[in-house]
Coordinates of C-alpha atoms and ligand atoms in Angstrom, one line a residue:
Chain A
X1 CA -71.4 26.9 -24.0
X2 CA -72.8 30.3 -23.0
X3 CA -71.7 29.6 -19.3
X4 CA -68.3 31.0 -20.2
X5 CA -69.6 34.1 -21.9
X6 CA -70.4 35.3 -18.4
X7 CA -67.2 37.1 -17.4
X8 CA -67.6 36.0 -13.8
X9 CA -67.7 32.4 -14.8
X10 CA -64.8 32.8 -17.2
X11 CA -62.8 34.3 -14.4
X12 CA -63.7 31.3 -12.1
X13 CA -62.4 29.0 -14.8
X14 CA -59.2 30.9 -15.3
X15 CA -58.5 31.4 -11.6
X16 CA -59.1 27.7 -11.1
X17 CA -56.4 26.7 -13.6
X18 CA -54.0 29.5 -12.5
X19 CA -54.3 28.0 -9.0
X20 CA -53.5 24.5 -10.4
X21 CA -50.4 25.9 -12.1
X22 CA -49.3 27.7 -8.9
X23 CA -49.8 24.5 -6.8
X24 CA -48.0 22.4 -9.4
X25 CA -45.1 24.9 -9.8
X26 CA -44.3 25.2 -6.1
X27 CA -44.9 21.5 -5.4
X28 CA -42.8 20.4 -8.3
X29 CA -39.8 22.5 -7.1
X30 CA -40.1 21.4 -3.5
X31 CA -40.7 17.7 -4.4
X32 CA -37.7 17.6 -6.7
X33 CA -35.4 19.0 -4.0
X34 CA -36.9 16.9 -1.3
X35 CA -36.9 13.8 -3.5
X36 CA -33.3 14.3 -4.4
X37 CA -32.4 14.5 -0.7
X38 CA -34.4 11.4 0.1
X39 CA -32.7 9.5 -2.8
X40 CA -29.3 10.6 -1.4
X41 CA -30.4 9.3 2.0
X42 CA -31.6 6.0 0.5
X43 CA -28.2 5.2 -1.1
X44 CA -26.1 6.7 1.6
X45 CA -23.7 4.6 3.7
X46 CA -25.4 5.9 6.9
X47 CA -28.0 3.4 8.1
X48 CA -30.1 6.0 9.9
X49 CA -30.4 8.1 6.8
X50 CA -31.3 5.0 4.7
X51 CA -34.0 4.1 7.2
X52 CA -35.4 7.7 7.2
X53 CA -35.5 7.7 3.4
X54 CA -37.2 4.3 3.2
X55 CA -39.7 5.3 5.9
X56 CA -40.7 8.4 4.1
X57 CA -41.2 6.6 0.8
X58 CA -43.2 3.8 2.4
X59 CA -45.4 6.2 4.4
X60 CA -46.2 8.7 1.6
X61 CA -46.3 6.3 -1.3
X62 CA -48.9 4.1 0.4
X63 CA -51.1 6.8 1.9
X64 CA -54.0 8.3 -0.2
X65 CA -53.2 11.8 -1.1
X66 CA -56.6 13.0 0.1
X67 CA -55.6 11.8 3.6
X68 CA -52.2 13.6 3.3
X69 CA -53.8 16.8 2.4
X70 CA -56.5 16.5 5.0
X71 CA -53.8 15.8 7.6
X72 CA -52.0 19.0 6.6
X73 CA -55.1 20.9 7.3
X74 CA -56.6 19.1 10.4
X75 CA -53.3 17.8 11.7
X76 CA -50.5 20.2 10.9
X77 CA -52.7 23.4 11.0
X78 CA -55.6 22.8 13.4
X79 CA -54.0 20.4 15.8
X80 CA -50.3 21.2 15.7
X81 CA -50.7 24.9 14.9
X82 CA -48.4 25.1 11.8
X83 CA -49.4 28.4 10.2
X84 CA -47.9 29.9 7.0
X85 CA -49.9 33.1 6.9
X86 CA -52.7 35.0 8.7
X87 CA -54.6 35.0 5.4
X88 CA -56.7 31.8 5.3
X89 CA -56.4 31.4 1.6
X90 CA -52.6 31.7 1.5
X91 CA -52.3 29.5 4.5
X92 CA -54.4 26.8 2.8
X93 CA -52.4 27.1 -0.4
X94 CA -49.1 26.4 1.5
X95 CA -50.7 23.6 3.5
X96 CA -51.7 22.0 0.2
X97 CA -48.3 22.6 -1.3
X98 CA -46.7 20.9 1.8
X99 CA -48.9 17.8 1.4
X100 CA -48.4 17.6 -2.4
X101 CA -44.7 18.0 -2.1
X102 CA -44.2 15.5 0.7
X103 CA -46.3 13.0 -1.2
X104 CA -44.7 13.6 -4.6
X105 CA -41.2 13.6 -3.2
X106 CA -41.7 9.9 -2.3
X107 CA -42.2 9.2 -6.0
X108 CA -39.4 11.5 -7.1
X109 CA -37.1 9.7 -4.7
X110 CA -38.0 6.3 -6.1
X111 CA -37.6 7.5 -9.7
X112 CA -34.1 8.9 -8.9
X113 CA -33.2 5.8 -7.0
X114 CA -34.1 3.5 -9.8
X115 CA -32.2 5.8 -12.1
X116 CA -29.2 5.4 -9.8
X117 CA -29.6 1.7 -10.1
X118 CA -29.2 1.9 -13.9
X119 CA -25.7 3.3 -13.5
X120 CA -23.2 0.4 -13.5
X121 CA -21.7 -0.3 -10.1
X122 CA -18.2 0.1 -11.6
X123 CA -18.8 3.8 -12.1
X124 CA -19.2 4.5 -8.4
X125 CA -16.4 2.1 -7.5
X126 CA -14.0 3.8 -9.9
X127 CA -14.9 7.2 -8.3
X128 CA -14.4 5.9 -4.8
X129 CA -11.1 4.4 -5.8
X130 CA -10.0 7.8 -7.0
X131 CA -10.7 9.3 -3.6
X132 CA -14.0 11.0 -4.3
X133 CA -16.3 11.4 -1.3
X134 CA -19.8 10.1 -1.2
X135 CA -21.4 13.4 -2.1
X136 CA -18.8 14.1 -4.9
X137 CA -19.5 10.7 -6.2
X138 CA -23.2 11.3 -6.2
X139 CA -23.0 14.8 -7.7
X140 CA -20.3 14.3 -10.3
X141 CA -20.6 10.7 -11.4
X142 CA -23.8 8.9 -10.4
X143 CA -26.5 11.6 -10.7
X144 CA -25.4 13.0 -14.1
X145 CA -25.7 9.5 -15.5
X146 CA -28.8 8.6 -13.5
X147 CA -30.7 11.7 -14.4
X148 CA -30.9 10.7 -18.0
X149 CA -33.0 7.7 -17.2
X150 CA -34.9 9.7 -14.5
X151 CA -36.3 12.3 -16.9
X152 CA -39.0 10.2 -18.5
X153 CA -40.5 8.9 -15.2
X154 CA -40.2 12.5 -13.8
X155 CA -42.5 13.5 -16.6
X156 CA -45.2 11.1 -15.5
X157 CA -44.7 12.3 -11.9
X158 CA -45.2 16.0 -12.9
X159 CA -48.3 15.1 -14.9
X160 CA -49.7 13.1 -11.9
X161 CA -48.9 16.0 -9.6
X162 CA -50.7 18.5 -11.8
X163 CA -53.9 16.4 -11.7
X164 CA -53.4 15.6 -8.0
X165 CA -53.3 19.4 -7.4
X166 CA -57.1 19.3 -7.7
X167 CA -57.2 17.5 -4.3
X168 CA -56.2 20.8 -2.7
X169 CA -59.9 21.6 -3.2
X170 CA -60.8 19.4 -0.3
X171 CA -59.3 22.0 2.1
X172 CA -60.9 24.8 0.3
X173 CA -58.1 25.9 -2.1
X174 CA -60.0 27.5 -5.0
X175 CA -58.5 25.3 -7.8
X176 CA -60.0 24.1 -11.1
X177 CA -62.2 21.2 -9.8
X178 CA -63.7 23.6 -7.2
X179 CA -64.5 26.1 -10.0
X180 CA -66.0 23.3 -12.0
X181 CA -68.2 22.3 -9.2
X182 CA -69.4 25.8 -8.6
X183 CA -70.2 26.2 -12.3
X184 CA -72.1 22.9 -12.5
X185 CA -74.1 23.8 -9.5
X186 CA -75.0 27.1 -11.1
X187 CA -75.6 25.7 -14.6
X188 CA -76.9 22.2 -14.2
X189 CA -78.2 22.4 -17.8
X190 CA -74.6 22.5 -19.2
X191 CA -73.0 19.9 -17.0
X192 CA -71.5 17.8 -19.8
X193 CA -70.1 20.9 -21.6
X194 CA -68.5 22.2 -18.4
X195 CA -66.9 18.8 -17.7
X196 CA -65.6 18.7 -21.2
X197 CA -64.0 22.1 -21.1
X198 CA -62.2 21.4 -17.8
X199 CA -61.0 17.9 -18.9
X200 CA -59.8 19.2 -22.2
X201 CA -58.0 22.0 -20.6
X202 CA -56.1 19.5 -18.4
X203 CA -55.3 17.5 -21.5
X204 CA -54.2 20.5 -23.4
X205 CA -51.9 21.5 -20.6
X206 CA -50.4 18.1 -20.0
X207 CA -49.9 16.6 -23.4
X208 CA -47.1 19.0 -24.3
X209 CA -45.5 18.3 -20.9
X210 CA -45.4 14.6 -21.7
X211 CA -43.9 15.3 -25.1
X212 CA -41.4 17.7 -23.6
X213 CA -40.1 15.2 -21.1
X214 CA -39.9 12.5 -23.7
X215 CA -37.9 14.7 -26.0
X216 CA -35.6 15.7 -23.2
X217 CA -35.1 12.1 -22.2
X218 CA -34.2 11.2 -25.8
X219 CA -31.7 14.0 -26.0
X220 CA -30.0 12.9 -22.8
X221 CA -29.8 9.2 -23.7
X222 CA -26.6 7.9 -22.3
X223 CA -24.2 6.2 -24.6
X224 CA -22.1 3.3 -23.4
Chain B
X1 CA 16.0 -2.5 -4.1
X2 CA 15.4 -1.1 -0.6
X3 CA 13.2 -3.2 1.6
X4 CA 10.9 -0.6 2.8
X5 CA 7.4 -2.0 3.2
X6 CA 4.6 0.0 1.6
X7 CA 1.7 -2.4 1.7
X8 CA 1.5 -4.9 4.6
X9 CA -1.4 -7.4 5.1
X10 CA -1.3 -9.3 8.3
X11 CA -3.5 -12.3 9.0
X12 CA -6.3 -10.9 7.0
X13 CA -9.6 -12.8 7.0
X14 CA -12.7 -12.1 5.0
X15 CA -16.0 -13.8 4.8
X16 CA -18.9 -13.3 2.3
X17 CA -21.6 -14.8 4.5
X18 CA -20.5 -18.3 5.2
X19 CA -17.9 -18.2 2.5
X20 CA -14.3 -17.7 3.8
X21 CA -12.7 -15.9 0.9
X22 CA -9.5 -14.7 2.5
X23 CA -7.9 -17.1 5.1
X24 CA -5.1 -15.6 7.2
X25 CA -3.5 -13.8 4.3
X26 CA -0.2 -12.1 5.1
X27 CA 1.6 -10.3 2.3
X28 CA 4.2 -7.5 2.3
X29 CA 4.8 -5.4 -0.7
X30 CA 7.9 -3.2 -0.6
X31 CA 8.2 0.2 -2.2
X32 CA 9.0 -0.2 -5.9
X33 CA 8.1 -3.9 -5.9
X34 CA 5.8 -5.6 -8.4
X35 CA 3.8 -8.5 -7.0
X36 CA 1.8 -10.6 -9.4
X37 CA -1.1 -12.5 -7.9
X38 CA -2.2 -15.6 -9.7
X39 CA -4.5 -18.5 -8.8
X40 CA -7.6 -20.3 -9.9
X41 CA -11.0 -18.5 -10.3
X42 CA -12.7 -17.8 -7.1
X43 CA -9.5 -18.1 -5.0
X44 CA -9.9 -14.6 -3.6
X45 CA -7.5 -12.6 -5.8
X46 CA -9.9 -9.8 -6.6
X47 CA -11.0 -9.6 -3.0
X48 CA -7.4 -9.3 -1.8
X49 CA -6.7 -6.6 -4.3
X50 CA -9.8 -4.6 -3.5
X51 CA -9.2 -4.9 0.3
X52 CA -6.0 -2.9 -0.1
X53 CA -7.9 0.3 -0.9
X54 CA -10.9 -0.9 1.2
X55 CA -13.3 -1.3 -1.6
X56 CA -13.8 -4.5 0.3
X57 CA -13.8 -4.4 4.1
X58 CA -12.1 -7.2 6.0
X59 CA -13.4 -9.1 9.1
X60 CA -10.1 -9.6 10.9
X61 CA -6.4 -8.9 10.6
X62 CA -4.8 -5.6 9.6
X63 CA -3.8 -3.9 6.4
X64 CA -1.3 -1.1 6.6
X65 CA -0.4 1.3 3.8
X66 CA 2.7 3.5 4.0
X67 CA 3.0 2.8 7.7
X68 CA -0.7 3.5 8.7
X69 CA -3.6 1.2 9.1
X70 CA -6.3 1.7 6.6
X71 CA -8.9 4.3 7.8
X72 CA -12.3 2.9 8.3
X73 CA -14.3 5.6 6.4
X74 CA -14.8 9.3 5.6
X75 CA -12.2 11.8 4.4
X76 CA -9.2 9.9 5.6
X77 CA -10.3 6.8 3.6
X78 CA -10.9 9.0 0.5
X79 CA -7.4 10.4 1.0
X80 CA -5.9 6.9 1.3
X81 CA -7.7 5.8 -1.9
X82 CA -6.4 8.9 -3.7
X83 CA -2.9 7.6 -3.0
X84 CA -3.6 4.1 -4.4
X85 CA -4.4 3.8 -8.1
X86 CA -6.8 1.1 -9.2
X87 CA -7.4 -0.4 -12.6
X88 CA -10.4 -2.6 -13.1
X89 CA -11.1 -5.4 -15.4
X90 CA -14.0 -3.5 -17.0
X91 CA -12.1 -0.2 -17.3
X92 CA -15.0 1.8 -15.6
X93 CA -14.2 5.0 -17.3
X94 CA -16.8 7.7 -16.5
X95 CA -19.3 7.2 -19.4
X96 CA -20.6 10.8 -19.4
X97 CA -17.2 12.5 -19.5
X98 CA -14.6 13.0 -22.2
X99 CA -11.3 11.1 -22.0
X100 CA -9.5 14.2 -20.9
X101 CA -12.1 15.0 -18.2
X102 CA -11.8 11.4 -16.9
X103 CA -8.1 11.9 -16.4
X104 CA -8.5 15.4 -14.9
X105 CA -11.3 14.7 -12.5
X106 CA -9.3 13.2 -9.6
X107 CA -6.6 15.9 -9.6
X108 CA -9.1 18.7 -9.8
X109 CA -11.9 17.4 -7.5
X110 CA -9.9 15.3 -5.0
X111 CA -6.6 17.2 -4.9
X112 CA -8.0 20.7 -5.7
X113 CA -5.4 21.3 -8.4
X114 CA -6.0 24.0 -10.9
X115 CA -7.6 22.9 -14.2
X116 CA -4.6 24.2 -16.1
X117 CA -2.1 22.1 -14.2
X118 CA -4.3 19.0 -14.2
X119 CA -4.9 19.4 -17.9
X120 CA -1.2 19.6 -18.7
X121 CA -0.4 16.5 -16.7
X122 CA -3.5 14.7 -18.1
X123 CA -2.4 15.4 -21.7
X124 CA 1.2 14.3 -20.9
X125 CA -0.2 11.0 -19.4
X126 CA -2.5 10.4 -22.3
X127 CA 0.4 11.0 -24.6
X128 CA 2.4 8.5 -22.6
X129 CA -0.2 5.8 -23.0
X130 CA -0.6 6.7 -26.7
X131 CA -4.1 8.2 -26.6
X132 CA -3.4 11.9 -26.7
X133 CA -5.2 12.4 -30.0
X134 CA -8.4 11.0 -28.6
X135 CA -8.6 13.3 -25.6
X136 CA -12.0 14.9 -26.5
X137 CA -13.8 11.6 -27.3
X138 CA -16.2 9.8 -25.1
X139 CA -15.1 6.4 -23.6
X140 CA -17.6 4.6 -25.8
X141 CA -15.8 5.8 -28.9
X142 CA -12.6 4.0 -27.9
X143 CA -11.5 0.4 -28.2
X144 CA -11.2 -1.7 -25.1
X145 CA -7.4 -1.5 -25.1
X146 CA -7.5 2.2 -25.5
X147 CA -10.1 2.6 -22.7
X148 CA -7.9 0.5 -20.4
X149 CA -4.9 2.7 -21.2
X150 CA -6.9 5.7 -20.3
X151 CA -7.9 4.1 -17.1
X152 CA -4.3 3.6 -16.3
X153 CA -3.6 7.3 -17.1
X154 CA -6.5 8.3 -14.9
X155 CA -5.0 6.4 -12.0
X156 CA -1.5 7.8 -12.6
X157 CA -2.9 11.3 -12.7
X158 CA -3.2 11.1 -9.0
X159 CA 0.5 10.4 -8.7
X160 CA -0.2 7.4 -6.6
X161 CA 2.2 5.6 -4.3
X162 CA 1.0 2.3 -5.5
X163 CA -1.1 0.8 -8.3
X164 CA -3.6 -2.1 -8.1
X165 CA -4.6 -4.0 -11.2
X166 CA -7.4 -6.5 -11.1
X167 CA -7.2 -8.6 -14.3
X168 CA -6.7 -5.5 -16.5
X169 CA -6.5 -7.5 -19.7
X170 CA -9.1 -10.1 -19.1
X171 CA -11.9 -8.2 -20.8
X172 CA -9.8 -7.3 -23.9
X173 CA -9.8 -8.8 -27.3
X174 CA -6.5 -10.7 -27.7
X175 CA -4.9 -8.3 -30.1
X176 CA -5.3 -5.5 -27.5
X177 CA -3.7 -7.3 -24.6
X178 CA -0.2 -6.4 -25.7
X179 CA -0.6 -2.6 -25.7
X180 CA -1.9 -2.6 -22.2
X181 CA 0.8 -5.0 -20.8
X182 CA 3.3 -2.8 -22.5
X183 CA 2.2 0.3 -20.5
X184 CA 2.2 -1.8 -17.3
X185 CA 5.6 -3.2 -18.0
X186 CA 7.1 0.3 -18.5
X187 CA 5.4 1.4 -15.2
X188 CA 7.0 -1.6 -13.4
X189 CA 10.4 -0.7 -14.9
X190 CA 10.1 2.9 -13.6
X191 CA 9.8 1.6 -10.1
X192 CA 6.0 1.9 -9.5
X193 CA 4.8 -0.3 -6.6
X194 CA 2.2 -2.7 -8.1
X195 CA -0.1 -5.5 -7.2
X196 CA -1.3 -7.1 -10.3
X197 CA -3.9 -9.9 -10.5
X198 CA -3.6 -11.5 -13.9
X199 CA -3.6 -14.6 -15.9
X200 CA -0.9 -13.3 -18.2
X201 CA 2.0 -15.6 -17.2
X202 CA 4.3 -13.8 -19.7
X203 CA 3.8 -10.6 -17.9
X204 CA 4.4 -12.3 -14.6
X205 CA 7.7 -13.7 -15.8
X206 CA 8.9 -10.5 -17.4
X207 CA 7.8 -7.8 -15.0
X208 CA 7.1 -9.3 -11.6
X209 CA 9.6 -9.2 -8.7
X210 CA 7.5 -11.8 -7.0
X211 CA 4.6 -14.1 -7.8
X212 CA 2.0 -14.8 -5.1
X213 CA -0.1 -17.9 -5.7
X214 CA -3.5 -18.0 -4.1
X215 CA -5.9 -21.0 -3.8
X216 CA -9.1 -21.3 -1.8
X217 CA -8.5 -17.9 -0.1
X218 CA -5.0 -18.8 1.1
X219 CA -1.8 -17.4 -0.1
X220 CA -0.2 -20.7 -0.8
X221 CA 3.3 -19.7 -1.9
X222 CA 5.2 -16.7 -3.0
X223 CA 8.5 -16.6 -4.9
X224 CA 10.4 -14.7 -7.6
X225 CA 9.0 -15.6 -11.0
X226 CA 11.9 -17.8 -12.2
X227 CA 11.7 -19.8 -9.0
X228 CA 7.9 -20.0 -8.9
X229 CA 7.5 -21.1 -12.6
X230 CA 10.7 -23.2 -12.6
X231 CA 10.1 -25.0 -9.3
X232 CA 6.8 -24.5 -7.7
X233 CA 6.8 -25.9 -4.2
X234 CA 3.1 -26.6 -3.5
X235 CA 1.0 -29.3 -5.1
X236 CA -1.7 -26.7 -5.8
X237 CA 0.7 -24.5 -7.7
X238 CA 2.1 -27.3 -9.7
X239 CA -1.4 -28.4 -10.6
X240 CA -2.5 -24.9 -11.5
X241 CA 0.6 -24.2 -13.6
X242 CA 0.3 -27.5 -15.5
X243 CA -3.3 -26.4 -16.5
X244 CA -2.5 -22.8 -17.5
X245 CA 0.8 -23.4 -19.2
X246 CA -0.4 -26.3 -21.4
X247 CA -1.6 -23.8 -24.0
Ligands
ATP1 N1 -19.8 -9.4 -3.2 C1 -19.7 -10.7 -3.0 N2 -20.6 -11.4 -2.4 C2 -20.6 -12.7 -2.2 N3 -19.6 -13.5 -2.6 C3 -18.6 -12.9 -3.3 C4 -18.6 -11.5 -3.6 N4 -17.5 -11.2 -4.3 C5 -16.8 -12.4 -4.5 N5 -17.5 -13.4 -3.9 C6 -17.0 -14.8 -3.8 O1 -15.8 -14.8 -3.1 C7 -14.9 -15.7 -3.7 C8 -13.6 -15.0 -4.1 O2 -13.9 -14.1 -5.1 P1 -12.8 -13.3 -5.9 O3 -13.6 -12.4 -6.9 O4 -11.9 -12.6 -4.9 O5 -12.1 -14.4 -6.7 P2 -11.0 -14.3 -7.8 O6 -9.8 -15.1 -7.4 O7 -10.8 -12.9 -8.2 O8 -11.7 -15.0 -9.0 P3 -11.6 -14.7 -10.6 O9 -10.4 -15.2 -11.1 O10 -12.8 -15.4 -11.1 O11 -11.8 -13.2 -10.8 C9 -15.7 -16.3 -4.9 O12 -16.2 -17.6 -4.5 C10 -16.8 -15.3 -5.2 O13 -17.9 -16.0 -5.7
MG2 MG1 -11.2 -11.6 -9.8

C-alpha cells in the first residue's frame, strides 16, 4: 500500500473523490429541481407539458449515460458552442454536471411520479373541489404525501448518481476513476490494492447514504 | 320558498367511452332547496353530482350555477368550485394534515383569509359538528362518522352557496350513519341548497324538498318525497322502491 505514502499520489486520490462529491452535489440539486418540474409536467392537465415530460424521460432513461456525457462535450460544447467557462477544466465540469443532471432528472421524475400515484385520487379531488389550483394542489396536498414514498427510491438514485459521476472521466474531468487509472498505470505492481482502496472508498461513502435515506423514509411513513 | 334557480342542468349528456351515463338530464335546484337523488347502482347519480362542480366534464348540454355557465378550467373554475361544497363517500380528508388544518386550508389558501379568522370559524364549525375536542388529531385517528363530519365542516368553511353530497353515509358503520345524517338534516333546515345522492330513504323523507329518481342515466321522475314514496309514477321507480323498502 505504499502507493499512497507518496503525497502526490495521496493528493490524486483525494482530489478524485472531492471531484466526485462536487459532481454529485451539483447534479443532485439540479436533478431534483428538474425532476420535480418534469413530474409536474407529466401530471399536468396541459397535453403539451405532459408530452414534453414523457419525451424527456423516454429519451434520457433509455440512452446510455456515456453517450449523454459525450454528447455534452462533442455536441453541446464542440458543435453547438455552449461554453460555461474559459477554463477548460471548469467548462468540462459543468458540461458533465449538465449531462448527469439531465440524465438523473428522468429517474427523479419517475420516482416522484410513482410517488404521486400512491396518493389516493380522492385527495386531489377533494382539493380541487375546495377550489385549489393545480399548482396549489400539487404543492400542498399531493407532493407532501407523495414525498414520503419518494424518499427511499431517491436514495437509490443519489447512490447511482454518485457512481455515475465517474463517467465524467470520459470527457477529461479529473474524478476518482481517472485518478485510479493514473495510479494503476504508475504502479502496476499494486493494481489490486489500488482497486480495493477506490472501491471501498465508494462503499464507505455510499453505505451511510443508503441508511440515511431509509431512516428518513421510515420517519416520514404516511399514516392512513 | 322563493323559486330562484341556483343550479340548472339543461339536456346534459355524458359518455364514458361508449357508455351513455347521463341522457338528456335536466334538473333545476332552487336556492335553499334540498334535492335527494336516488336510483339503482350505476344509474349515473355520482356522475350527475360530480358534473355540477365539473369534477366530471359533460359532452353536451349546459350546467349553470348561480346564473353563469360552469367555467371550463383555470382560476374561474377553481372559484366556482370554492362556492360549491362537496362531500365524498370516502371522506377524503387530507391525510397529512390535522383536522383543524383540513378545515382551515380552503379559507386560507383559496380565499386568502387570515389564519386567525379562518381558525376561529374552523373551530366554530368543528364545534357545530361535534368534533371540536379532536381538532389537533390526524384524520386517521378519527372514526368514519367523525371524519365525515369533519369533511362537512371543511366544505362549510368555504361558506358555499350549495353543497353536494355523494353517498356520504355509504362507507360508514351503521351506528355512525345517524350522527352524519343529523348534521345534514340541520343544514337542510337552515336553508342550505343541497344535492344529496343517498340510499337513506329516511333522510329523503325527512329532509328533502324533492326526490329525483334516476335510472340508466335518465332522470325518470321527480316529486316531493311524500308524493314520490306514496305514489311513484314510473314503473322503474315502483320497482326500485319495492326492492329498497322491503327491508
Ligand atoms: N371514470 C369512469 N370511467 C368509465 N366509466 C365510469 C366512470 N365513472 C363511472 N363510470 C360508469 O358510469 C356509470 C354511472 O356511474 P355512476 O358512478 O354515476 O353511478 P351511480 O349511480 O353513482 O352508482 P352507485 O350507486 O354504484 O354509486 C356506471 O356504469 C359506471 O361504471
Ligand atoms: Mg355513486
